[in-house]
Coordinates of C-alpha atoms in Angstrom, one line a residue:
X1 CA -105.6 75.4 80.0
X2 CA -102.3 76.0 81.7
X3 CA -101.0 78.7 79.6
X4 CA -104.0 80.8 80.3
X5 CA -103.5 79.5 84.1
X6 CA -100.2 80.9 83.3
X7 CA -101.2 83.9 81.5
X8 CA -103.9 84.7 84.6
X9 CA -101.3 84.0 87.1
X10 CA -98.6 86.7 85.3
X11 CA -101.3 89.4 85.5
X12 CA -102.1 88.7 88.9
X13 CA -98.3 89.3 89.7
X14 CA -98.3 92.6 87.7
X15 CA -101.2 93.6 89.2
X16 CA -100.0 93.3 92.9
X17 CA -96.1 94.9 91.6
X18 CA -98.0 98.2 90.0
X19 CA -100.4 98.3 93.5
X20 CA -97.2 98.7 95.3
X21 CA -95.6 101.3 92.7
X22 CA -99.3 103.6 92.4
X23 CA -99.2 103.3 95.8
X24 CA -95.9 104.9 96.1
X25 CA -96.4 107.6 93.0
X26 CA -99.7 109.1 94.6
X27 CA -98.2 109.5 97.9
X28 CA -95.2 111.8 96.0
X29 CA -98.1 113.2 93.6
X30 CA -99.9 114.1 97.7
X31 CA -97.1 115.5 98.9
X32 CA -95.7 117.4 96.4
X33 CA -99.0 119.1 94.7
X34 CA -99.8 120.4 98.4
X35 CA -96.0 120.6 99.6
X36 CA -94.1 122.6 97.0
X37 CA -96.5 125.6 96.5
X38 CA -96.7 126.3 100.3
X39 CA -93.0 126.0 100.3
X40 CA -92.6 128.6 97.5
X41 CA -95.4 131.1 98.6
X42 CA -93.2 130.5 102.2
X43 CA -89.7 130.6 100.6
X44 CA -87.0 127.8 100.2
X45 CA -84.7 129.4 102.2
X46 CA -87.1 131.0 105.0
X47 CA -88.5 127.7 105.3
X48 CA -85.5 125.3 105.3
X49 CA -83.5 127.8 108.1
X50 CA -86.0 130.0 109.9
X51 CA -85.5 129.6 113.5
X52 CA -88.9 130.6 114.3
X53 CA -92.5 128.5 114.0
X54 CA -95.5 130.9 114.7
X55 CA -98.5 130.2 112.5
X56 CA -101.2 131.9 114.7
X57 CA -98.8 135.4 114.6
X58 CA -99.6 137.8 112.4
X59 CA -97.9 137.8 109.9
X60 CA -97.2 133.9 110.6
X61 CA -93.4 132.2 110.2
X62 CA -93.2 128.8 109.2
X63 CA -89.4 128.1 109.8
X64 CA -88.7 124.5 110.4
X65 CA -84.7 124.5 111.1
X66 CA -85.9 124.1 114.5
X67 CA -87.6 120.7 114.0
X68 CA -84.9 119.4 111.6
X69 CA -82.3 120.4 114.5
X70 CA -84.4 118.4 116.8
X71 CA -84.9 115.5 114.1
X72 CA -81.1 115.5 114.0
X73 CA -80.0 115.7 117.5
X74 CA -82.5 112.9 118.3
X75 CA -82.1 110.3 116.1
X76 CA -78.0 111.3 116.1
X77 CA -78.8 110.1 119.8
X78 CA -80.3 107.2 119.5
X79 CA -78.3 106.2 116.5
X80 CA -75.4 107.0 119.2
X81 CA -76.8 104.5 122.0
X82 CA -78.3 101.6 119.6
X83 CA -75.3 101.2 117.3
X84 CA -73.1 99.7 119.3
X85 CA -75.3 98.2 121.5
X86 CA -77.1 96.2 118.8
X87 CA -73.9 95.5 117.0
X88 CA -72.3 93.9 119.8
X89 CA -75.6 91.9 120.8
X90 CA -75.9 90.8 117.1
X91 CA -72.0 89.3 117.5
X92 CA -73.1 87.6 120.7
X93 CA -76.0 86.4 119.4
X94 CA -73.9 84.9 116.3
X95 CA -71.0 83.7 117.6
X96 CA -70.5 83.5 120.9
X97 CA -74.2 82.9 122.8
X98 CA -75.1 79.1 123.8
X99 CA -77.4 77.5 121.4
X100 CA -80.0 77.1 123.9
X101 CA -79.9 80.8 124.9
X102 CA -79.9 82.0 122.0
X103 CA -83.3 80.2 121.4
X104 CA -84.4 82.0 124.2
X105 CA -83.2 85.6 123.3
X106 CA -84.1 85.3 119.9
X107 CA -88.0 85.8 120.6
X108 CA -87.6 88.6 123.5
X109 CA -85.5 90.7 120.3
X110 CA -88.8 89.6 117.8
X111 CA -91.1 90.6 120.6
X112 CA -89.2 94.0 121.1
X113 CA -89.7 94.9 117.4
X114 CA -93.8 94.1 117.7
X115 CA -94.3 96.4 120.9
X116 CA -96.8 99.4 119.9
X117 CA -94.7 102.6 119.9
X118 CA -97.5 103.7 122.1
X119 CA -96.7 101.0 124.6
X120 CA -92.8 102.3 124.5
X121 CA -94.0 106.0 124.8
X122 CA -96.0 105.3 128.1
X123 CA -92.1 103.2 129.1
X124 CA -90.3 106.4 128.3
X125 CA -92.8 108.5 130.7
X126 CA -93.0 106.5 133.2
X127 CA -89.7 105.2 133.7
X128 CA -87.0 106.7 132.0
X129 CA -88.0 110.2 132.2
X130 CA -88.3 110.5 136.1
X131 CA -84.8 108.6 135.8
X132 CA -83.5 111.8 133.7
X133 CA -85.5 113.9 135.8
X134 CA -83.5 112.5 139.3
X135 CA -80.3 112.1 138.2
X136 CA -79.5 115.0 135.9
X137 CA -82.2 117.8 136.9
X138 CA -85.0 119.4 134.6
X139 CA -88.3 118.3 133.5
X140 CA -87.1 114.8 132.3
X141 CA -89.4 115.2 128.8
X142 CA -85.8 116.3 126.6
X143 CA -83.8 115.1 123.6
X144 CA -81.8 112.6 125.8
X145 CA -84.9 111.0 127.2
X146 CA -85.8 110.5 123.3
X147 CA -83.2 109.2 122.1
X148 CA -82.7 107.0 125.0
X149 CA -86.1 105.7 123.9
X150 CA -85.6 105.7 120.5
X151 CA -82.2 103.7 120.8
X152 CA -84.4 100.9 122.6
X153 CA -86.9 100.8 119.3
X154 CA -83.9 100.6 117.0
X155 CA -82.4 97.5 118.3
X156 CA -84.6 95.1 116.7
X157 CA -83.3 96.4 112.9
X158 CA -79.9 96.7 114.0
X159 CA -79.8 93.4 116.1
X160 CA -81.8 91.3 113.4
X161 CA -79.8 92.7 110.3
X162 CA -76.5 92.5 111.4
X163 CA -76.8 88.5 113.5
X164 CA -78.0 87.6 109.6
X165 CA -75.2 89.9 107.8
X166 CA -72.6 87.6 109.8
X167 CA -74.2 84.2 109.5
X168 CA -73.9 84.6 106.0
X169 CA -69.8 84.5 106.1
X170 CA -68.3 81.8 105.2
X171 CA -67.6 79.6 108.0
X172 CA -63.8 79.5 106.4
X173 CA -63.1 82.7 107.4
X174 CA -63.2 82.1 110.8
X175 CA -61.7 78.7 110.3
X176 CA -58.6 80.2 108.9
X177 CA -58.1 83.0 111.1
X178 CA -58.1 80.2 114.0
X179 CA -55.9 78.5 112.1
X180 CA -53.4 81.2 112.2
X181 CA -53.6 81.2 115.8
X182 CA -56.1 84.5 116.3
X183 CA -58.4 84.7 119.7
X184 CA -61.9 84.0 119.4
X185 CA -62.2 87.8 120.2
X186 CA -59.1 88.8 117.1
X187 CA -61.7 86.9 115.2
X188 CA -64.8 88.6 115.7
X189 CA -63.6 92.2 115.4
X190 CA -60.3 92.0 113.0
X191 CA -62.1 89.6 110.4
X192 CA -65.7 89.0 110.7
X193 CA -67.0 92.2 111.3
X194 CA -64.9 94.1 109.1
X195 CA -66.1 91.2 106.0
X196 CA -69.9 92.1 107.3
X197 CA -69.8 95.8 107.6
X198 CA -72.1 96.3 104.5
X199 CA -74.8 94.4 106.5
X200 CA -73.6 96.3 109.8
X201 CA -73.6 99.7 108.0
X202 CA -76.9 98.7 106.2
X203 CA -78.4 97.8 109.5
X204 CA -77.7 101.3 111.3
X205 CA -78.8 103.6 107.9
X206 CA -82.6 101.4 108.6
X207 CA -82.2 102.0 112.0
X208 CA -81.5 105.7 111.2
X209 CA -84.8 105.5 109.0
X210 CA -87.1 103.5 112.0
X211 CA -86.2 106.5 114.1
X212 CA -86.4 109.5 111.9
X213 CA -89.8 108.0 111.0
X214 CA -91.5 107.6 114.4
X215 CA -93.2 109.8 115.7
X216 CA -96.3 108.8 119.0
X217 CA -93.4 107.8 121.1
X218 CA -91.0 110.8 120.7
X219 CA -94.4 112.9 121.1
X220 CA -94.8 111.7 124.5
X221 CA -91.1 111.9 125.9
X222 CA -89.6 115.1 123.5
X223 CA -91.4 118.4 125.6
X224 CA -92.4 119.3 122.1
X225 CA -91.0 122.7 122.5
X226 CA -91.2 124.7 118.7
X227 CA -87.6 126.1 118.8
X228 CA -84.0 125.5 118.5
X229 CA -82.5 122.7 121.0
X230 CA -80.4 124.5 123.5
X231 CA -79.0 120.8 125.2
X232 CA -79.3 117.9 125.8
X233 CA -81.6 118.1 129.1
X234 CA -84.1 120.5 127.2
X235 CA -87.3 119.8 125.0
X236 CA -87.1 119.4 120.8
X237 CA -89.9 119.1 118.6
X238 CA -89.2 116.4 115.6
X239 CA -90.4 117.0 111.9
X240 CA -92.8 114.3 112.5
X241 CA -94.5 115.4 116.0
X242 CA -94.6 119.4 114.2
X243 CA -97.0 117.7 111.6
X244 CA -98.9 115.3 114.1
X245 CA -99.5 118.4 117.1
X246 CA -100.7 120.6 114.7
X247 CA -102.4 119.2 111.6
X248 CA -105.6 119.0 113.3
X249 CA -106.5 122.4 113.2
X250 CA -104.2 123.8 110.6
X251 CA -105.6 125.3 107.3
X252 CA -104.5 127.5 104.2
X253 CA -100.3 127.9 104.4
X254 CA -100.6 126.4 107.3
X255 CA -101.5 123.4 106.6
X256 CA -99.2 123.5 103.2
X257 CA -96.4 124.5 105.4
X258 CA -97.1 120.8 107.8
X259 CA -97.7 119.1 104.3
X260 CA -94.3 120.9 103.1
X261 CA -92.7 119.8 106.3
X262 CA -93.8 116.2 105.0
X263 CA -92.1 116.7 102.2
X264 CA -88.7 117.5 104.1
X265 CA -89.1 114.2 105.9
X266 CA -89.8 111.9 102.6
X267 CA -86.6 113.6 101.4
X268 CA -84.7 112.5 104.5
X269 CA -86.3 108.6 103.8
X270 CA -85.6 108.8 100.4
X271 CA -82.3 109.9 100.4
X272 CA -81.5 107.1 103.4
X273 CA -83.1 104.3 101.0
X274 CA -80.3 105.3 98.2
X275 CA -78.0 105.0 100.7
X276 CA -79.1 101.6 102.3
X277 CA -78.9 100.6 98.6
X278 CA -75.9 101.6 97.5
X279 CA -74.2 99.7 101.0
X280 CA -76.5 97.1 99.6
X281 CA -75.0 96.8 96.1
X282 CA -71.4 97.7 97.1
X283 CA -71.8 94.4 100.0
X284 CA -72.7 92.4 96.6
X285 CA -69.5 93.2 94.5

């Protein structure tokens, strides 16, 4: 009775492991079957760095070096504002915040990571793009009002990753640093920070991938503008709003060519997965 309690339990585990995995190899099989020949009919090279996106033109172009630029210089911005800001909240959280404050900020960083991205679009249009708008001049929808809102969305990965990469040190480290006479503040950014940078590294390459990856808010605050990023102040279209604005209409190359553009993007993911693994495995040895 209990080895086939066993047996039925085992297959139930393999069962819910190959979910996840088919789940994962008919996403690729999606993307790919529908991607790649629009992306060879297009070109690899006219696709990857044409400056220009005009699918209703005759004959149409489907360059998307505009959207990667504005992929890039957003989540470069973000990444830019969060980093150190989650970092150093992380080593407060840690090591220096009261117990009973702590207890209290610990939930407000939890609640930051459930809010809707809606909820945080609505935030960025209401608040911080008139802000842009007043102090700095244009329309206030640009690539620093989205990254400004996407460095609030990353702080919840970076926070959460790195307060748990340094509460794993051994408490000796920072017993025999103070032994030796270092400040609290020697401490925290000679030794303990440099022992958790895997974790602190890690936690910036996922919030690299949260931002790269969303898409409603940026939508709302980016201007959306199909062309290169001339500054700061002016509009960007992401990889991800080019495939949300126009999929609902889109058919034939075009809609390979959004599909193809998906396929650009799960590259991106992919290739920062390998990465948060190998910071992963090299934090191990």
């Amino acid at each position: 009775m209990n080895n086939r309690k066993e047996h039925f339990m085992r297959a139930v585990f393999i069962c819910s492991a190959l979910t996840s995995v088919l789940a994962v190899a008919l996403i690729c099989l999606f993307l790919f079957a529908n991607g790649l020949p629009a992306i060879w009919e297009i070109g690899l090279g006219n696709f990857l760095f044409g400056e220009e996106w005009a699918p209703n033109d005759v004959p149409p172009s489907f360059g998307i070096y505009p959207m990667i630029l504005g992929s890039v210089y957003i989540t470069g911005g973000a990444v830019l504002l969060g980093a150190p800001i989650g970092v150093l909240t992380a080593v407060f959280m840690s090591k220096l915040c009261p117990k009973g404050l702590c207890r209290f900020l610990q939930p407000l960083v939890e609640l930051l990571a459930g809010i809707p991205s809606i909820v945080y679009g609505f935030f960025g249009i209401v608040t911080i793009a008139p802000l842009i708008r007043f102090f700095f001049g244009g329309s206030g929808s640009s690539i620093l009002t989205a990254s400004i809102l996407l460095a609030l969305m990353i702080l919840p990965t970076i926070i959460c990753i790195t307060e748990s990469a340094l509460n794993a040190l051994a408490p000796e480290l920072y017993d025999g640093a103070a032994a030796l006479g270092a400040s609290r503040e020697r401490i925290i950014f000679a030794v303990l920070l440099p022992a958790a940078k895997s974790g602190v590294l890690a936690a910036i390459v996922l919030g690299i991938g949260r931002a790269v990856g969303e898409t409603m808010a940026v939508i709302m605050v980016a201007g959306n503008q199909a062309r290169a990023p001339v500054g700061i102040l002016r509009g960007a279209r992401t990889l991800t709003a080019n495939i949300v604005l126009e999929m609902g209409y889109a058919a034939d190359l075009h809609r390979g060519a959004l599909i193809g553009t998906g396929v650009v993007l799960f590259v991106f993911i992919l290739i920062i997965n390998l990465l948060f693994s190998s910071l992963q495995t090299g934090g191990q040895k």
